[in-house]
CSV table of C-alpha atoms in Angstrom, one decimal:
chain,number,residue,atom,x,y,z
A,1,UNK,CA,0.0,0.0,0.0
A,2,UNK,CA,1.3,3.4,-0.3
A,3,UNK,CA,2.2,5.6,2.7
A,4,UNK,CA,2.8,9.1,3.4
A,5,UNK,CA,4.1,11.2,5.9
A,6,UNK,CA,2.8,14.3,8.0
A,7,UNK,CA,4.7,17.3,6.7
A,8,UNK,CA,6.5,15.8,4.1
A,9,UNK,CA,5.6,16.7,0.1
A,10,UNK,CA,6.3,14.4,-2.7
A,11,UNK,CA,7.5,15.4,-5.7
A,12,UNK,CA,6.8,13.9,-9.2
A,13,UNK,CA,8.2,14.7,-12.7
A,14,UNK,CA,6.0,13.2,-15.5
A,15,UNK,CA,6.5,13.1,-19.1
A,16,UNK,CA,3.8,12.8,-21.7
A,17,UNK,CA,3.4,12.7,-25.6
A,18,UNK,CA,0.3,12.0,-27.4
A,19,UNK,CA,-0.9,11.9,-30.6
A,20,UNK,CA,-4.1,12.3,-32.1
A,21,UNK,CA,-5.8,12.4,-35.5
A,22,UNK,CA,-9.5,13.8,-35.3
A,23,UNK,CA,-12.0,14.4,-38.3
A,24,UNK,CA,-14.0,17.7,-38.5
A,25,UNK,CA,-15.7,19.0,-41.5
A,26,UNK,CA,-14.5,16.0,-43.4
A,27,UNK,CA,-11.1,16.4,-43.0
A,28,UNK,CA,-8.3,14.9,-41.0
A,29,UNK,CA,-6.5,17.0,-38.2
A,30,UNK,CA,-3.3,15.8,-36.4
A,31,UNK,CA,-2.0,16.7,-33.6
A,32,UNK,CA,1.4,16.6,-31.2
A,33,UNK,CA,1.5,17.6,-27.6
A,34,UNK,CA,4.7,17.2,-25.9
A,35,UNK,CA,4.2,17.8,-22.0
A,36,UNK,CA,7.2,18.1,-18.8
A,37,UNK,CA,5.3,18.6,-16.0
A,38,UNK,CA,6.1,18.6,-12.3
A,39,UNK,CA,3.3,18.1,-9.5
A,40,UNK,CA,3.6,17.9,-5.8
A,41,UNK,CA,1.9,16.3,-2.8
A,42,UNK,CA,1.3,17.9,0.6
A,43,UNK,CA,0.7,15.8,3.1
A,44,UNK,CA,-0.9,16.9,6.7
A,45,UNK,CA,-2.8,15.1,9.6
A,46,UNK,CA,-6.6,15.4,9.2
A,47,UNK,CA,-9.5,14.0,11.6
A,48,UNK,CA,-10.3,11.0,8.9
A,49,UNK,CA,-6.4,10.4,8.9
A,50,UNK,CA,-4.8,12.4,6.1
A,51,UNK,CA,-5.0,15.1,3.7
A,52,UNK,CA,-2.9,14.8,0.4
A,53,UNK,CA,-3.2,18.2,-1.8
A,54,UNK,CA,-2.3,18.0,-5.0
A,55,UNK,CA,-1.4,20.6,-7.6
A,56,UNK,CA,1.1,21.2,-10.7
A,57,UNK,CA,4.2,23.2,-9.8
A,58,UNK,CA,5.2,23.5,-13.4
A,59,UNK,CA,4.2,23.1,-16.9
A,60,UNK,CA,6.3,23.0,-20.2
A,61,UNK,CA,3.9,22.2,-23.4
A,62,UNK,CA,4.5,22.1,-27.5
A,63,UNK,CA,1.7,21.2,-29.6
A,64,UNK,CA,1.9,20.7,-33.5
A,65,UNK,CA,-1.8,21.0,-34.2
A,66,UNK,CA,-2.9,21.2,-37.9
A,67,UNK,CA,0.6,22.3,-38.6
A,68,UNK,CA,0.5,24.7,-36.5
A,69,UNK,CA,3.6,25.0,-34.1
A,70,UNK,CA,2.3,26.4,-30.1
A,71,UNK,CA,4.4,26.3,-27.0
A,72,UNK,CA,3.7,27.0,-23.6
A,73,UNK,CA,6.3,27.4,-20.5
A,74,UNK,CA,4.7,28.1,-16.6
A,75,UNK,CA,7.4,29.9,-15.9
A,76,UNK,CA,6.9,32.4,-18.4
A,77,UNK,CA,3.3,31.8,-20.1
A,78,UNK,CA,3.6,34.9,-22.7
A,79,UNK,CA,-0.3,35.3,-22.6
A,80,UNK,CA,-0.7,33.2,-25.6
A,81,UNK,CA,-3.0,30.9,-27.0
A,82,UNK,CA,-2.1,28.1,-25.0
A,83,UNK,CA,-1.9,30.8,-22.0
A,84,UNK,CA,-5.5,31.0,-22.1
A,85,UNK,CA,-6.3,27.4,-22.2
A,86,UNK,CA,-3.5,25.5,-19.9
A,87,UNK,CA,-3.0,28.6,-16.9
A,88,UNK,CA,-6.6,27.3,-15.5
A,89,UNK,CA,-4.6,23.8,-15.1
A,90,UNK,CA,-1.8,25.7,-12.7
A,91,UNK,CA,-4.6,26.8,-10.9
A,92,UNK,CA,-6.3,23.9,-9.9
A,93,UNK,CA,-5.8,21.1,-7.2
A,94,UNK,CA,-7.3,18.8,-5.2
A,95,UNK,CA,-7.3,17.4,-1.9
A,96,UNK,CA,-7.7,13.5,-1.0
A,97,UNK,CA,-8.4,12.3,2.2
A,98,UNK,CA,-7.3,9.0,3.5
A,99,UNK,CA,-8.4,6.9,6.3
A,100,UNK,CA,-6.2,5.5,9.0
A,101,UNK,CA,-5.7,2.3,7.2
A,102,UNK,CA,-5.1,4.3,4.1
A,103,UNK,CA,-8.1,3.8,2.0
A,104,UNK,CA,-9.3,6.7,-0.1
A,105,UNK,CA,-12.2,8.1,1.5
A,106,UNK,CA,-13.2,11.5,-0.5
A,107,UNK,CA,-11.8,13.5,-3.0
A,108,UNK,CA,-12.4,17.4,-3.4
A,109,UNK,CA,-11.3,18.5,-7.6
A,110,UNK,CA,-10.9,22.3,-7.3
A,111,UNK,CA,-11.6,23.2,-10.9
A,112,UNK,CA,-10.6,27.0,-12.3
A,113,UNK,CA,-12.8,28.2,-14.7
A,114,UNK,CA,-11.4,27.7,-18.3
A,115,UNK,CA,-10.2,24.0,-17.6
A,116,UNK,CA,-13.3,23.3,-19.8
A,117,UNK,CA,-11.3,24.1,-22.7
A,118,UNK,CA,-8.9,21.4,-22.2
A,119,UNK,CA,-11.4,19.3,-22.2
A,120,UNK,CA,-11.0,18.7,-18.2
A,121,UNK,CA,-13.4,19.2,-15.5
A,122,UNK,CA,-13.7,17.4,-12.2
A,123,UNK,CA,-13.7,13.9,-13.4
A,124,UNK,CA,-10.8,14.5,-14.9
A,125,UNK,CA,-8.9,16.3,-12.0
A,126,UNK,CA,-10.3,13.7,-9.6
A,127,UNK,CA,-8.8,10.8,-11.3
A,128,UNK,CA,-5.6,12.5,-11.5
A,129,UNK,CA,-5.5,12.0,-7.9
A,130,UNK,CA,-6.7,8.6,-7.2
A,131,UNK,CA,-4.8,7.2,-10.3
A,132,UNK,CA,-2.2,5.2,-8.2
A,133,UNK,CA,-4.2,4.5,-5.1
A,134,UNK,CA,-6.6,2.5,-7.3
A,135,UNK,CA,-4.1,0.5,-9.0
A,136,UNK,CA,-2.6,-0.7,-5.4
A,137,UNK,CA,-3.4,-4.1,-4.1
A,138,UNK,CA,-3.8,-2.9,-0.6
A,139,UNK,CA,-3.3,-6.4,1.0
A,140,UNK,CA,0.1,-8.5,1.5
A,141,UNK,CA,1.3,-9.9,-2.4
A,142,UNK,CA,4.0,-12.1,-3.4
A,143,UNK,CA,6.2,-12.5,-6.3
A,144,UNK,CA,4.1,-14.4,-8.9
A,145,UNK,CA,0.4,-12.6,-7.6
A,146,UNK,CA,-1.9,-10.6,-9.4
A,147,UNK,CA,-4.7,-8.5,-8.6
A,148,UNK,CA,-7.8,-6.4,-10.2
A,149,UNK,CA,-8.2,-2.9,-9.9
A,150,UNK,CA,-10.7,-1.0,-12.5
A,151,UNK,CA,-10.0,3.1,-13.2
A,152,UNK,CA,-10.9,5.6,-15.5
A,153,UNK,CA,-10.5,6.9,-18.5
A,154,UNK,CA,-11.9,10.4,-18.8
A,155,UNK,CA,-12.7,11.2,-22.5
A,156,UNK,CA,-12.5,15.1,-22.0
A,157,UNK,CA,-16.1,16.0,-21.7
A,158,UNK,CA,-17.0,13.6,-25.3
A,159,UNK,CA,-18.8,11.1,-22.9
A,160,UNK,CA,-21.3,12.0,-19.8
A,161,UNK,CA,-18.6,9.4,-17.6
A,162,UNK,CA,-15.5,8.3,-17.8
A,163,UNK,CA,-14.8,4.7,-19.4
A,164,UNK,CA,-13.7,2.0,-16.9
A,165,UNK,CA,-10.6,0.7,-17.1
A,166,UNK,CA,-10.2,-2.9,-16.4
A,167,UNK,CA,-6.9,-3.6,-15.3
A,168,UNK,CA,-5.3,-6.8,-14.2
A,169,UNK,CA,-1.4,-6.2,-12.3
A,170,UNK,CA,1.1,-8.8,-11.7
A,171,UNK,CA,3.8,-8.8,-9.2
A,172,UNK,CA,6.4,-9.9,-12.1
A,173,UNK,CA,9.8,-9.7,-9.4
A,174,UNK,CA,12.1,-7.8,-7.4
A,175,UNK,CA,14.5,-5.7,-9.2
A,176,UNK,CA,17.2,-3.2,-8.6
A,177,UNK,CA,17.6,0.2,-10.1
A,178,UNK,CA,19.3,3.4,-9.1
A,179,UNK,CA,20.7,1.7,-5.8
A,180,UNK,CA,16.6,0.8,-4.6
A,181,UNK,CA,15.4,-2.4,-4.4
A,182,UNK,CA,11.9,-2.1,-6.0
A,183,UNK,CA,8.7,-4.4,-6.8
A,184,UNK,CA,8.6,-4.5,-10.4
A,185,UNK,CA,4.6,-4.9,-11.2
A,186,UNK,CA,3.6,-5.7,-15.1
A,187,UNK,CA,-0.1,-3.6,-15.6
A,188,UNK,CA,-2.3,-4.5,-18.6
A,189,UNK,CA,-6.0,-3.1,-19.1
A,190,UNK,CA,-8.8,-3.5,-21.3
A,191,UNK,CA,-11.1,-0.7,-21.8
A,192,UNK,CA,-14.8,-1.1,-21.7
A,193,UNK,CA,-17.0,0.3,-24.4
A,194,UNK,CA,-18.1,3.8,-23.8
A,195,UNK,CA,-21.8,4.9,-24.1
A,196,UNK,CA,-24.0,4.5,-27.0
A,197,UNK,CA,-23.1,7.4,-28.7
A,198,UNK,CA,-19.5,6.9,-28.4
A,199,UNK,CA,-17.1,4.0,-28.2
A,200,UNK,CA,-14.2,3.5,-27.1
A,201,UNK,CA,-11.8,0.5,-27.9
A,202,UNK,CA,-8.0,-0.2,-27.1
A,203,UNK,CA,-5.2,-1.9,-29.3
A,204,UNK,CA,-3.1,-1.4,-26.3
A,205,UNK,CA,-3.2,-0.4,-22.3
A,206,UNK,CA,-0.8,-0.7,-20.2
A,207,UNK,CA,3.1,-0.6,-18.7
A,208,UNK,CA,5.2,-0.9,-15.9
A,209,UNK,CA,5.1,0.4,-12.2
A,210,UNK,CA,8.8,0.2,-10.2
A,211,UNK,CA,7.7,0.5,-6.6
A,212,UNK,CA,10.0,0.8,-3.1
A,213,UNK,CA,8.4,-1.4,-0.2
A,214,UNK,CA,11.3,0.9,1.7
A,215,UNK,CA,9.3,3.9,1.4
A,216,UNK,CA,5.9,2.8,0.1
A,217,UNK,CA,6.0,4.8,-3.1
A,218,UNK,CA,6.4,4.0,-6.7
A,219,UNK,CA,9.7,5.4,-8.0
A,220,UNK,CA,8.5,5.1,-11.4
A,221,UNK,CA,5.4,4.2,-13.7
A,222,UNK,CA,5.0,3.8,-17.5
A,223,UNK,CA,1.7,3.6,-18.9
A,224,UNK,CA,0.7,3.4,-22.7
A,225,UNK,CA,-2.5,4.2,-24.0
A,226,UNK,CA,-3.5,3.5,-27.4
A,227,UNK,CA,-7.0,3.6,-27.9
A,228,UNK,CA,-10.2,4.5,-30.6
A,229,UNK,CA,-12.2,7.1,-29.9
A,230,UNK,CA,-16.1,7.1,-32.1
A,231,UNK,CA,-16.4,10.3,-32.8
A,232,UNK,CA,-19.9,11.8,-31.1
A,233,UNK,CA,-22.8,12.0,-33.7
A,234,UNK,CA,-23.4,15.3,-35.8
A,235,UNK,CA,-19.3,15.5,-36.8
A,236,UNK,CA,-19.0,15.4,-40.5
A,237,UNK,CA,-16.9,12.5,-41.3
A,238,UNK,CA,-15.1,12.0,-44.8
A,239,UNK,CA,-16.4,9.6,-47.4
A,240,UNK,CA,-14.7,6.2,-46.6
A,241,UNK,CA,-13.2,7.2,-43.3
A,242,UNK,CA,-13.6,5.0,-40.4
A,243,UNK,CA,-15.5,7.6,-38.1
A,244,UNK,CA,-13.0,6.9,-35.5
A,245,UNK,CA,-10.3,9.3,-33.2
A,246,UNK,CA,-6.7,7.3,-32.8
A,247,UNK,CA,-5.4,8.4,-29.5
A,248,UNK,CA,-1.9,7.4,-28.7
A,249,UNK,CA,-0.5,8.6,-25.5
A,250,UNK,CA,2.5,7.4,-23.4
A,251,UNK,CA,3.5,8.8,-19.7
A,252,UNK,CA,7.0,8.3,-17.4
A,253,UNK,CA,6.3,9.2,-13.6
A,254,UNK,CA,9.0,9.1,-11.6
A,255,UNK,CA,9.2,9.7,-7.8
A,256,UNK,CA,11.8,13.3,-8.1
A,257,UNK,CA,12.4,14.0,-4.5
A,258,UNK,CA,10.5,14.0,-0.7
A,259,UNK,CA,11.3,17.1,1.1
């Protein structure tokens, strides 16, 4: 299971590229995002047990969007385009509450106006922060054991509910990297289909999770998500075309620092 301390805040560099082809108006229009961002979690004592706070520290984007080259840096936003649509993202966080045997208990999403145009809301905010504590066993595993968790797949406002992911994760061995001795766990999903009006299906789902039993944390996590996304009735599709959005995304979470 994962544990925390009072006082303490853990720091986590991810890394993200996706890919996307989506048809409007009968045409085809690609997309690139390229994403470096950094997110922290602040941990204090609360009646239920404890509060985690999460939020993004920093943000470093480049999208290549129907050829179109836009770039977007925290750190110095330049009131651009992608100013307007990400800054609501460094303004929002949420706080999860665990109990005292660690189990997720509630999770408040506080969502900034304009996080709508990223196509995230509260669904999406709230998974962000339950991501790893659903794919936890939370009960003693050996080498060789696997367990079922289910999660979510936000679509970005296309569907009225997330899709559920249905993952099964396997305690594959122990393994040493960077001077830790970590639980290597092998994660593969299958994605369910989404509502009526849109479906979603997945040619792959899945990756790898290094986590330290020394300090009850995953040190690293690679996912890949490679999925079809029907597009929502009314969109003009072209003659021929298969009506469907590929969505390829891959992430690399790793643990940067406690402090």
């Amino acid at each position: 299971m994962l544990k925390f301390e009072p006082g303490k805040s853990y720091i986590t560099e991810s890394q993200i590229e996706q890919a996307s082809s989506m048809q409007m108006a009968g045409q085809n229009i690609d997309s690139k995002v390229s994403m470096k961002m950094v997110t922290s979690q602040v941990v204090s004592k609360s009646e239920e047990g404890l509060d985690i706070v999460q939020e993004i520290d920093s943000l470093k984007m480049d999208m290549l969007a129907a050829g179109m080259e836009l770039k977007f840096d925290s750190e110095n936003p330049g009131g651009g385009m992608l100013d307007a649509m990400i800054s609501p993202m460094m303004k929002s966080k949420s706080t999860l509450t665990l109990d005292g045997d660690g189990k997720v208990v509630e999770v408040v999403a506080e969502v900034a106006p304009g996080m709508e145009n990223m196509g995230m809301g509260e669904a999406e905010v709230t998974q962000s922060a339950r991501e790893v504590f659903d794919l936890m066993p939370n009960k003693v595993i050996s080498e060789g054991d696997s367990w079922k968790s289910t999660s979510n797949f936000p679509t970005g406002g296309m569907t009225e509910a997330p899709v559920p992911i249905n993952y099964v994760l396997t305690f594959d061995s122990m393994v040493e990297k960077d001077g830790h001795k970590m639980a290597k766990v092998i994660i593969k999903g299958t994605i369910d289909d989404g509502d009526e009006n849109l479906q979603v299906t997945s040619r792959e789902l899945g990756g790898e999770m290094l986590f330290d039993p020394a300090i009850g944390q995953p040190r690293e996590v690679m996912m890949n998500f490679d999925v079809e996304i029907g597009l929502p009735e009314g969109i003009e599709v072209a003659e021929g075309a298969a009506g469907k959005m590929p969505l390829v995304m891959k992430t690399v979470s790793k643990l940067k620092e406690i402090k």
